[in-house]
mmCIF file of the C-alpha atoms, coordinates in Angstrom:
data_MODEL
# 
_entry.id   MODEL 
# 
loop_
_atom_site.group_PDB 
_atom_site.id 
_atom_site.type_symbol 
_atom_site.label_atom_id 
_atom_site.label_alt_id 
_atom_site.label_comp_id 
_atom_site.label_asym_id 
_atom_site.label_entity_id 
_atom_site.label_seq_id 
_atom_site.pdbx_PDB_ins_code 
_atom_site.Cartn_x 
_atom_site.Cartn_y 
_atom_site.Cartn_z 
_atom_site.occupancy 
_atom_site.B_iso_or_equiv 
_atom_site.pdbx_formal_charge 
_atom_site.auth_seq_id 
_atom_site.auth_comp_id 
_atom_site.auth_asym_id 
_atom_site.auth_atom_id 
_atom_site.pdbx_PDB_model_num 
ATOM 1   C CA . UNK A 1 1   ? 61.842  126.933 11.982 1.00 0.00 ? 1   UNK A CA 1 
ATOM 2   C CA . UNK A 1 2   ? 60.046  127.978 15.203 1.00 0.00 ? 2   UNK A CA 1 
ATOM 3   C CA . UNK A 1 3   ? 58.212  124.766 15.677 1.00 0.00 ? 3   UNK A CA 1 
ATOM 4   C CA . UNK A 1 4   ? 61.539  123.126 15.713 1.00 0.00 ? 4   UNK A CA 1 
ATOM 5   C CA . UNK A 1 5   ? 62.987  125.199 18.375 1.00 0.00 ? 5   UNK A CA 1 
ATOM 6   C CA . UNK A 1 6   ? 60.305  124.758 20.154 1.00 0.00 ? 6   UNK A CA 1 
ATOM 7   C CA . UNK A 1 7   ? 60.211  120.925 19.989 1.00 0.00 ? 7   UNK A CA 1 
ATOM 8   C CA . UNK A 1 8   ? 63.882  121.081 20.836 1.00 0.00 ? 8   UNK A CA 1 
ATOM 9   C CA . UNK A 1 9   ? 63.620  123.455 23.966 1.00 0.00 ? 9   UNK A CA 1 
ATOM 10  C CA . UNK A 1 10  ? 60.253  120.652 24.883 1.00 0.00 ? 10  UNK A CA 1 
ATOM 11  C CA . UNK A 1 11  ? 62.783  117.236 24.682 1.00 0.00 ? 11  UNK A CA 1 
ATOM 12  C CA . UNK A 1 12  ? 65.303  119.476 26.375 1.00 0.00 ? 12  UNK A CA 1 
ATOM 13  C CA . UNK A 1 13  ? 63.076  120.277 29.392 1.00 0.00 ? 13  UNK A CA 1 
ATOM 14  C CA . UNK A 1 14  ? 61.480  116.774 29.318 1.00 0.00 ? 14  UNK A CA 1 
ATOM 15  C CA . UNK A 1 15  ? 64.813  115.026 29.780 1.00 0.00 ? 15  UNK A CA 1 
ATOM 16  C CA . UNK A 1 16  ? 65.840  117.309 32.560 1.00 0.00 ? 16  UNK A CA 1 
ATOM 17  C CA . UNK A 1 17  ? 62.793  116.178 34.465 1.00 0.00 ? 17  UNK A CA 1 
ATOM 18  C CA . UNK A 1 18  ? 63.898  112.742 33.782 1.00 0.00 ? 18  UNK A CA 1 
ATOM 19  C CA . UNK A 1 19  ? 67.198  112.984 34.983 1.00 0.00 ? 19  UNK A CA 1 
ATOM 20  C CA . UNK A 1 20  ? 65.948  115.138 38.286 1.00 0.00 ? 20  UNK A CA 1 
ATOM 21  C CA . UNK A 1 21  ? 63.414  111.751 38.602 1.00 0.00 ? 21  UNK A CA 1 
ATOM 22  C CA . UNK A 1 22  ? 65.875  109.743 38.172 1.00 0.00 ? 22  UNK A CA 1 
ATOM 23  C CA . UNK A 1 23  ? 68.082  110.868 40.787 1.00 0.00 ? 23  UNK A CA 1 
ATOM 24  C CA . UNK A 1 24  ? 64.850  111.352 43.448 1.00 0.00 ? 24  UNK A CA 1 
ATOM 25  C CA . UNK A 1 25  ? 63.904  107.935 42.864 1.00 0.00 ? 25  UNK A CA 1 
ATOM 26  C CA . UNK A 1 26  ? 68.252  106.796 43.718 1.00 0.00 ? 26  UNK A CA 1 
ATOM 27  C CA . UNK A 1 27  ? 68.280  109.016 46.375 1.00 0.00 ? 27  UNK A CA 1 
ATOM 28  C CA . UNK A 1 28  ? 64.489  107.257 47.860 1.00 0.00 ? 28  UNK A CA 1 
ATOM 29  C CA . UNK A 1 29  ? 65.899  103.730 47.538 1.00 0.00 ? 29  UNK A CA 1 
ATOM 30  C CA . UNK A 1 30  ? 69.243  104.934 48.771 1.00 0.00 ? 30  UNK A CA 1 
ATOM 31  C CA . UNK A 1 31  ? 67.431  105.438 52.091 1.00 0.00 ? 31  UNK A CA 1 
ATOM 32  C CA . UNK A 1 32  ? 65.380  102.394 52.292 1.00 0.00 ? 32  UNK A CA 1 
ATOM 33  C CA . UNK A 1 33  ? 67.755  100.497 52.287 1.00 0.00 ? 33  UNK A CA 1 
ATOM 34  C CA . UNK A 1 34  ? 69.679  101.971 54.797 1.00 0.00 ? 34  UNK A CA 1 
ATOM 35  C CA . UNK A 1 35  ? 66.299  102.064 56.680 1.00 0.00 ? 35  UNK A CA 1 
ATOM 36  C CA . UNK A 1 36  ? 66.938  98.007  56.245 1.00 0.00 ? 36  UNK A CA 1 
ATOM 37  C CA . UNK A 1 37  ? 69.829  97.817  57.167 1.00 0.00 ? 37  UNK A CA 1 
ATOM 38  C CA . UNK A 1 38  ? 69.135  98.579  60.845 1.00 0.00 ? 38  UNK A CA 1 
ATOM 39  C CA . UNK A 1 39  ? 67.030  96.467  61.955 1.00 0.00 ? 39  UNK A CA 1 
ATOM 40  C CA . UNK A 1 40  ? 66.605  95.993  65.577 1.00 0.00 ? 40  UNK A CA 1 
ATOM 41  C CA . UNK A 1 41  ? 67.720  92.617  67.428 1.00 0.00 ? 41  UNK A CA 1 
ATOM 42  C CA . UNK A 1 42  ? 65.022  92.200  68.915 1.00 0.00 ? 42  UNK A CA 1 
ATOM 43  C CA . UNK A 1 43  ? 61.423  94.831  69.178 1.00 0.00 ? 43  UNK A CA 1 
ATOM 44  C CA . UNK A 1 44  ? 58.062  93.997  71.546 1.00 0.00 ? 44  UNK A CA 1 
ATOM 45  C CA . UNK A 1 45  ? 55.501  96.470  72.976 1.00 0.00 ? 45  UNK A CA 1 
ATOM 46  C CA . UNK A 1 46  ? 53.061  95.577  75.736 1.00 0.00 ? 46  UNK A CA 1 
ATOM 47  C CA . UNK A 1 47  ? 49.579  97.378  75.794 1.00 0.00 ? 47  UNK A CA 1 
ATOM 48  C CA . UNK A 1 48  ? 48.595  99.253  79.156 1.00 0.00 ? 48  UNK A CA 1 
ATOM 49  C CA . UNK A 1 49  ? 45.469  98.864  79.913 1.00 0.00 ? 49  UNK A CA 1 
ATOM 50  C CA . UNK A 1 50  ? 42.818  102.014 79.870 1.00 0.00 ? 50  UNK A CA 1 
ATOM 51  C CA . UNK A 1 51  ? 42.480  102.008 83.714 1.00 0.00 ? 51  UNK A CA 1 
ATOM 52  C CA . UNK A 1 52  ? 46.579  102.673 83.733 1.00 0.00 ? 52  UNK A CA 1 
ATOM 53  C CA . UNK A 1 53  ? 49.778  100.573 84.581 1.00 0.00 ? 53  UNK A CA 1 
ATOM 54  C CA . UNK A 1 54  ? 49.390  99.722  88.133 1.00 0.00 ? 54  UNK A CA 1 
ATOM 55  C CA . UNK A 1 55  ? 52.592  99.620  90.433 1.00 0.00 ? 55  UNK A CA 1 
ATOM 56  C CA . UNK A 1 56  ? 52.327  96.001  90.891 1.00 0.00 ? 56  UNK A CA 1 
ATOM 57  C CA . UNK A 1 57  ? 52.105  95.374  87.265 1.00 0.00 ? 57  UNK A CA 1 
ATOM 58  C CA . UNK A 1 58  ? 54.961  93.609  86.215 1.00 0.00 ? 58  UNK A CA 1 
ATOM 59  C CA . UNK A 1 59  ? 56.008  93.969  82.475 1.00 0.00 ? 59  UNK A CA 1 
ATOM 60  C CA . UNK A 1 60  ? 57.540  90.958  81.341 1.00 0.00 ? 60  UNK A CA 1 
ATOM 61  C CA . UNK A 1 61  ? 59.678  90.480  77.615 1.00 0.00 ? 61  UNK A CA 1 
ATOM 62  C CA . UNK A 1 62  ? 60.730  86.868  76.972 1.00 0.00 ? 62  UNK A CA 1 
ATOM 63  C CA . UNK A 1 63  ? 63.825  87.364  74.385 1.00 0.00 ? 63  UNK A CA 1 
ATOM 64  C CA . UNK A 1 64  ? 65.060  84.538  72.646 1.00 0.00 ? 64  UNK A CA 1 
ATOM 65  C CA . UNK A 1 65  ? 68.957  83.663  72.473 1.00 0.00 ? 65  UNK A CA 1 
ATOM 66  C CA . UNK A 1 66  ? 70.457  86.428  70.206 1.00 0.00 ? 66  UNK A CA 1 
ATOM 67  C CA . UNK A 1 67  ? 72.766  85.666  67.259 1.00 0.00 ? 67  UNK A CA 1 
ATOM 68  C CA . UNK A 1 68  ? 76.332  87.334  68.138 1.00 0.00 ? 68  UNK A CA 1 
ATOM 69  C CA . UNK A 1 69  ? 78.214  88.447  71.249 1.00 0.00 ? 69  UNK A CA 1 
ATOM 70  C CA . UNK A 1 70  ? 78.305  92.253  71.786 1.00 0.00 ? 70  UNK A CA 1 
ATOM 71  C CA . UNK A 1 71  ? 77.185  95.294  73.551 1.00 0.00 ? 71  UNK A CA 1 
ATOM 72  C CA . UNK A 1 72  ? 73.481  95.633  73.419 1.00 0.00 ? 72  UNK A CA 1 
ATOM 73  C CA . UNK A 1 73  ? 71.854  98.515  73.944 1.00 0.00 ? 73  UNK A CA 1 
ATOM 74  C CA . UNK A 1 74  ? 68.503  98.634  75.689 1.00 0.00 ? 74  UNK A CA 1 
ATOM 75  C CA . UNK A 1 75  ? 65.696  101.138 75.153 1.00 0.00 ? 75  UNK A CA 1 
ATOM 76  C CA . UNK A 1 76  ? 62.374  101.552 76.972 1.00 0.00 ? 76  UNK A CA 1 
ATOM 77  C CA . UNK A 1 77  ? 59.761  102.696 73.789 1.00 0.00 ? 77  UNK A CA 1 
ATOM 78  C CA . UNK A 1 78  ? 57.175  104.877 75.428 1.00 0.00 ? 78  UNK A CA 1 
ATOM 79  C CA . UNK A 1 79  ? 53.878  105.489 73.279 1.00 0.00 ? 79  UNK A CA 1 
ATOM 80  C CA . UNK A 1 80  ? 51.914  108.090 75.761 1.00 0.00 ? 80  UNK A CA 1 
ATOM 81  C CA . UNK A 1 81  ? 48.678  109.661 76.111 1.00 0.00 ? 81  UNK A CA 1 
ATOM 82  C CA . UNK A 1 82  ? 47.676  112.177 77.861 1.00 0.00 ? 82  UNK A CA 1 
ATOM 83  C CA . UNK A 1 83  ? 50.533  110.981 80.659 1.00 0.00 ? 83  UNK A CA 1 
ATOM 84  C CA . UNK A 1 84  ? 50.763  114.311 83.219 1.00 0.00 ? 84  UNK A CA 1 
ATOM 85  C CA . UNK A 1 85  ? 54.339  113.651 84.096 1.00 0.00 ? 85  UNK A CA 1 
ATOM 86  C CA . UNK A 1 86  ? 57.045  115.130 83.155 1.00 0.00 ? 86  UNK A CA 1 
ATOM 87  C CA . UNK A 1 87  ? 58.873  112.573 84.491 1.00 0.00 ? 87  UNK A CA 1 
ATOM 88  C CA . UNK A 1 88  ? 59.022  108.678 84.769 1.00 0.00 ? 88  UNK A CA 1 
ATOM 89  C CA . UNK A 1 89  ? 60.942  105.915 87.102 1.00 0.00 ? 89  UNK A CA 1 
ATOM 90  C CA . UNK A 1 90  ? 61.229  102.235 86.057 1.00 0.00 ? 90  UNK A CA 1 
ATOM 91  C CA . UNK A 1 91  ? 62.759  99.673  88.065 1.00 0.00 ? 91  UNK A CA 1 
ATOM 92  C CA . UNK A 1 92  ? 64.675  97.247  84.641 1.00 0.00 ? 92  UNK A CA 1 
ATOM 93  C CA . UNK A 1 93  ? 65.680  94.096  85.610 1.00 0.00 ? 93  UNK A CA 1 
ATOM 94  C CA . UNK A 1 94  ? 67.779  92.108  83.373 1.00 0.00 ? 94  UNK A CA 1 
ATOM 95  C CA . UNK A 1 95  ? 68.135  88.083  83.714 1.00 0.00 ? 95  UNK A CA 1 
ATOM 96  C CA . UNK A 1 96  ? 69.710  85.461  82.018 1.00 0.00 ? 96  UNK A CA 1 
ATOM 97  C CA . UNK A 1 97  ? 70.053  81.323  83.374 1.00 0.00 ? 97  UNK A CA 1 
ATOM 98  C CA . UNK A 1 98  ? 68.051  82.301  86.247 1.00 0.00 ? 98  UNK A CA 1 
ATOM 99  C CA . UNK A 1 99  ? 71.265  85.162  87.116 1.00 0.00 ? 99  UNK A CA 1 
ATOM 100 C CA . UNK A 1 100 ? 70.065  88.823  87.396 1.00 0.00 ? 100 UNK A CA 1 
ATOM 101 C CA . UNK A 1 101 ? 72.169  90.599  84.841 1.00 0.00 ? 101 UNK A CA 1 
ATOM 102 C CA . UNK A 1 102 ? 71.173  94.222  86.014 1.00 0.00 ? 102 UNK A CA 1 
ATOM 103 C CA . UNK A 1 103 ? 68.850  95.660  88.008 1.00 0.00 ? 103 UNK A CA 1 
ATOM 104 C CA . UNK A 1 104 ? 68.531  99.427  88.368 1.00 0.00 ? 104 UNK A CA 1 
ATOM 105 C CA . UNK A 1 105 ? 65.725  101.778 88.674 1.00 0.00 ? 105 UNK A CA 1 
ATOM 106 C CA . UNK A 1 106 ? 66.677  104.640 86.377 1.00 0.00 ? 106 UNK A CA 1 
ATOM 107 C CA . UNK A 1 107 ? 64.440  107.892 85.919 1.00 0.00 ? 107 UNK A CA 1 
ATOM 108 C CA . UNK A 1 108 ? 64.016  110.089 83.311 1.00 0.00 ? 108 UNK A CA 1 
ATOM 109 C CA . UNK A 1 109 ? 63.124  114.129 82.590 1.00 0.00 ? 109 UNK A CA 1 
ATOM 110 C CA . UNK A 1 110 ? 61.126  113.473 79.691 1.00 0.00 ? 110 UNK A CA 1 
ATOM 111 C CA . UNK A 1 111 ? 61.140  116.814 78.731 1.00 0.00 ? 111 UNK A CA 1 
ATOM 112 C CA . UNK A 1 112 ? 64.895  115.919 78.349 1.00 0.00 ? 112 UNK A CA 1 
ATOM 113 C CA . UNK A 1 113 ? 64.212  113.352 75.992 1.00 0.00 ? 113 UNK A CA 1 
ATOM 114 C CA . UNK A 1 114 ? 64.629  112.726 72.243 1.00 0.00 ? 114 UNK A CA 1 
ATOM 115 C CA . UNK A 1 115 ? 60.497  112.744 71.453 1.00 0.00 ? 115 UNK A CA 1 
ATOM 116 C CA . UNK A 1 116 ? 57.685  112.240 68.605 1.00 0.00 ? 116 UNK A CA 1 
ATOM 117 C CA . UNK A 1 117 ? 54.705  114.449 68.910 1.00 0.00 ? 117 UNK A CA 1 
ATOM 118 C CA . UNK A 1 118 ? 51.335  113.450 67.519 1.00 0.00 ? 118 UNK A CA 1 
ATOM 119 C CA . UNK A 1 119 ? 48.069  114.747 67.557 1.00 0.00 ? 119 UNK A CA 1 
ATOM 120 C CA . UNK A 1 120 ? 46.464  115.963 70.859 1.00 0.00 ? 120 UNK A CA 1 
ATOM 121 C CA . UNK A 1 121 ? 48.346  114.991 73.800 1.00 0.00 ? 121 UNK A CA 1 
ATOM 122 C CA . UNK A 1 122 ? 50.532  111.660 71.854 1.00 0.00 ? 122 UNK A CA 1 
ATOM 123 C CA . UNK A 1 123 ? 54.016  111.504 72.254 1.00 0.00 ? 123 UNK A CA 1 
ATOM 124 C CA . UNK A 1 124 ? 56.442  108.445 71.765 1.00 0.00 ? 124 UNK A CA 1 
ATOM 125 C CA . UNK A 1 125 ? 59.624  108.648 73.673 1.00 0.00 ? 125 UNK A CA 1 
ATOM 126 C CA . UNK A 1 126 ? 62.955  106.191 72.757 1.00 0.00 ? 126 UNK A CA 1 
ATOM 127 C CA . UNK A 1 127 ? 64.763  105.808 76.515 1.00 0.00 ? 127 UNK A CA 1 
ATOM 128 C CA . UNK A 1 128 ? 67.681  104.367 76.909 1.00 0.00 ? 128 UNK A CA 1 
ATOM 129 C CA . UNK A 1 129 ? 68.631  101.674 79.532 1.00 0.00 ? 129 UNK A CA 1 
ATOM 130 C CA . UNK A 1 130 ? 72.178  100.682 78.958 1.00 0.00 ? 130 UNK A CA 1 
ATOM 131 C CA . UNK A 1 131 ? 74.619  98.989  76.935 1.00 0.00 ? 131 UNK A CA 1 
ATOM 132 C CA . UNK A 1 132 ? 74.679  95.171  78.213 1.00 0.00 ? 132 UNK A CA 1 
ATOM 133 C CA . UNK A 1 133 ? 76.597  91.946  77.059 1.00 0.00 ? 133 UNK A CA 1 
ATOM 134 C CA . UNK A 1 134 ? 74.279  89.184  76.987 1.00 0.00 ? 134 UNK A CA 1 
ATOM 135 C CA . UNK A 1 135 ? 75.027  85.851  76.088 1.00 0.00 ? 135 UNK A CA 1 
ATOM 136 C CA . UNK A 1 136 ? 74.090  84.861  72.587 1.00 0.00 ? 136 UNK A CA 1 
ATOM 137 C CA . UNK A 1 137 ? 73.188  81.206  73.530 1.00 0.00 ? 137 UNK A CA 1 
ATOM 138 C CA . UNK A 1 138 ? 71.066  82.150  76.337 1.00 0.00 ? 138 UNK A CA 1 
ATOM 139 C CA . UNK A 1 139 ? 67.489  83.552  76.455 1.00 0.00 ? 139 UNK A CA 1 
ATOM 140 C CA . UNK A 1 140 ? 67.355  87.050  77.988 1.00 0.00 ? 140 UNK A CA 1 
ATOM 141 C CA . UNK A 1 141 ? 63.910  87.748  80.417 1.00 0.00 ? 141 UNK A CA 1 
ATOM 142 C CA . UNK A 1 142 ? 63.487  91.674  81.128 1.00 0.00 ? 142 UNK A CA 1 
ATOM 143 C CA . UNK A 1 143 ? 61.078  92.988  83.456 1.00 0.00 ? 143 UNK A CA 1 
ATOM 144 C CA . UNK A 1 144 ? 60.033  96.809  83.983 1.00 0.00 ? 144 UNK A CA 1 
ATOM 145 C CA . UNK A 1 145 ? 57.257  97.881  87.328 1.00 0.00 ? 145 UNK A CA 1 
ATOM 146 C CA . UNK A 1 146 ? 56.878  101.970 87.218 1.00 0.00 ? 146 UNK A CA 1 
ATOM 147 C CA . UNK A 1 147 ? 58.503  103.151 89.973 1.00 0.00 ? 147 UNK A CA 1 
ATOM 148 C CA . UNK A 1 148 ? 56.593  106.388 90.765 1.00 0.00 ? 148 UNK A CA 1 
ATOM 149 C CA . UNK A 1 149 ? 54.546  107.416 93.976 1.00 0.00 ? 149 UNK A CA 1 
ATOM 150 C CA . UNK A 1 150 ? 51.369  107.400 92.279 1.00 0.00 ? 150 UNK A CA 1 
ATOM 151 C CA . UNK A 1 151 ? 49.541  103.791 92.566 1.00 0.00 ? 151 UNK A CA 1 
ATOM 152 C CA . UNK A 1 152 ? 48.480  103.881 88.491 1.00 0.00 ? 152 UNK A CA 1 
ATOM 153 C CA . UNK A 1 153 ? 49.722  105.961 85.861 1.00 0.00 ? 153 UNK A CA 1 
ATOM 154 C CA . UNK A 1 154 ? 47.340  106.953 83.151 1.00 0.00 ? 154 UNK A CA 1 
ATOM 155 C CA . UNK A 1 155 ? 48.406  107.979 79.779 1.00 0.00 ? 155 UNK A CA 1 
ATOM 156 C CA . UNK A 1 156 ? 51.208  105.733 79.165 1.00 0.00 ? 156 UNK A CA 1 
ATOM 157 C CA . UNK A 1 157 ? 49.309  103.095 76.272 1.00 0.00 ? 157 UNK A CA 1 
ATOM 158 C CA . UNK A 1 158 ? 52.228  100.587 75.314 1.00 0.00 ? 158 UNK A CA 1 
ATOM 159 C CA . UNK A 1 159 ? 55.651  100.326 76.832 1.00 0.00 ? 159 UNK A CA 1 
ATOM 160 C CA . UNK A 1 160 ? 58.194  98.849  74.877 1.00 0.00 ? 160 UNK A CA 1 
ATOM 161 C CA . UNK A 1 161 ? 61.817  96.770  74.282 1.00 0.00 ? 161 UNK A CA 1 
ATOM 162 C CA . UNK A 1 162 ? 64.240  97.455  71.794 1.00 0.00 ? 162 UNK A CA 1 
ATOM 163 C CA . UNK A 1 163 ? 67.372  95.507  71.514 1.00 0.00 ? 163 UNK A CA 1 
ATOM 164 C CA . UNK A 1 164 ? 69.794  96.750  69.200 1.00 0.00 ? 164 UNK A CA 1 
ATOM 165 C CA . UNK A 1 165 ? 74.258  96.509  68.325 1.00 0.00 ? 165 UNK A CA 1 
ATOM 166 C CA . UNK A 1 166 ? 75.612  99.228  70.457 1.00 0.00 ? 166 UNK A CA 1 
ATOM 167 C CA . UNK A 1 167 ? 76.811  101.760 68.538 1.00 0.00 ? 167 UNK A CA 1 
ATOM 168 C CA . UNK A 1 168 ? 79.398  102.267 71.190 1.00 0.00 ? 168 UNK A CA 1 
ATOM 169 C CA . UNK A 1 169 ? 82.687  100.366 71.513 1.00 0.00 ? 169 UNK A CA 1 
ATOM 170 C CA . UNK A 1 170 ? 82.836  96.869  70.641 1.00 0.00 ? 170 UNK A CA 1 
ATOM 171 C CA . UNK A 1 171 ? 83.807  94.789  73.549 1.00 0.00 ? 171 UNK A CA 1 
ATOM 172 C CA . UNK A 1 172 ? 87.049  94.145  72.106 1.00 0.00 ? 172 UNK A CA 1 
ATOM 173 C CA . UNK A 1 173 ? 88.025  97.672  73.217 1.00 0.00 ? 173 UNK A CA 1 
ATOM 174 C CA . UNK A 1 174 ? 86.392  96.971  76.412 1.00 0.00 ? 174 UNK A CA 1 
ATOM 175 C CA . UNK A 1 175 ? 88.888  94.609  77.390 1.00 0.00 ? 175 UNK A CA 1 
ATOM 176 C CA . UNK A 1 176 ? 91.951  96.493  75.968 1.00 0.00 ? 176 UNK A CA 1 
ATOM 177 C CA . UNK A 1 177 ? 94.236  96.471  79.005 1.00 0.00 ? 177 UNK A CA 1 
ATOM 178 C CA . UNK A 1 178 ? 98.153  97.280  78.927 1.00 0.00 ? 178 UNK A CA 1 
ATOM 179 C CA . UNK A 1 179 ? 98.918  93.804  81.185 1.00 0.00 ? 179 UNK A CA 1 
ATOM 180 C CA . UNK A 1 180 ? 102.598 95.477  81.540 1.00 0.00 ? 180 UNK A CA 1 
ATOM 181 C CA . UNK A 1 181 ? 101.761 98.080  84.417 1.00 0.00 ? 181 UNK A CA 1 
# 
């Protein structure tokens, strides 16, 4: 009679674990896909060279027309190295049909900043630009020069675009006007 109870308490146990696998392996595919399901618009990185980005290095991302109208929003993608600064200015210019779109230089505390630390001195920073309407049937050319004092900044290793839907309001809302005033 023992050997039974123990057999029972041993399928008892085992299907717990099952279950508890069961619902680890859901919840796992439950955030792949959602992993999926934002995928960028459009995502390049340049490499820097090892000598540093020089100021008259021009960084230059050729983005094909992209499928819908909306907000966009922009993001530098910093992967550093070693970079001293704890800031960082970039002059982003924005074109489209030969018409400059935007062109700002922003600047950034990057102590401020949403980061990923690595090992040793690596960090990865996500900056954001802005939220921009570009036109889906038109190619969209983006440029970025460092706007600091120093001449080359070392550390910085690849700099990179990300296009993405705006999270923010569509541009529907942007255009919401009461036409009666």
């Amino acid at each position: 009679m023992q050997i039974e109870r123990k057999d029972v308490r041993l399928i008892t146990t085992m299907r717990s674990k099952i279950k508890a696998s069961r619902r680890l392996l859901v919840s796992v595919m439950l955030v792949l896909l959602y992993g999926c399901m934002t995928d960028p618009r459009y995502l390049s990185f340049i490499p820097i060279e090892k000598d540093g980005w020089d100021h008259t290095d021009t960084l230059t991302y050729s983005i094909p027309p992209l499928a819908g109208i909306g907000n966009n929003g922009i993001h530098l993608l910093f992967h550093t190295e070693g970079y001293e600064y704890r800031n960082i200015a970039i002059d982003v210019a924005v074109m489209q049909d030969s018409s400059q779109c935007y062109n700002r230089q922003i600047s950034y505390l990057l102590d401020e900043m949403p980061s990923i630390r690595g090992i040793g001195r690596r960090c990865d920073y996500k900056l954001p630009v802005d939220d921009i309407v570009l036109c889906d049937t038109l190619s969209t050319m983006i440029t970025l020069v460092h706007g600091m004092k120093d001449t080359k900044l070392l550390g910085v290793r690849k700099v990179g675009i990300l296009v993405e839907e705006s999270a923010d309001a569509s541009i529907t809302e942007s255009w919401n006007v009461d036409w009666n005033d």
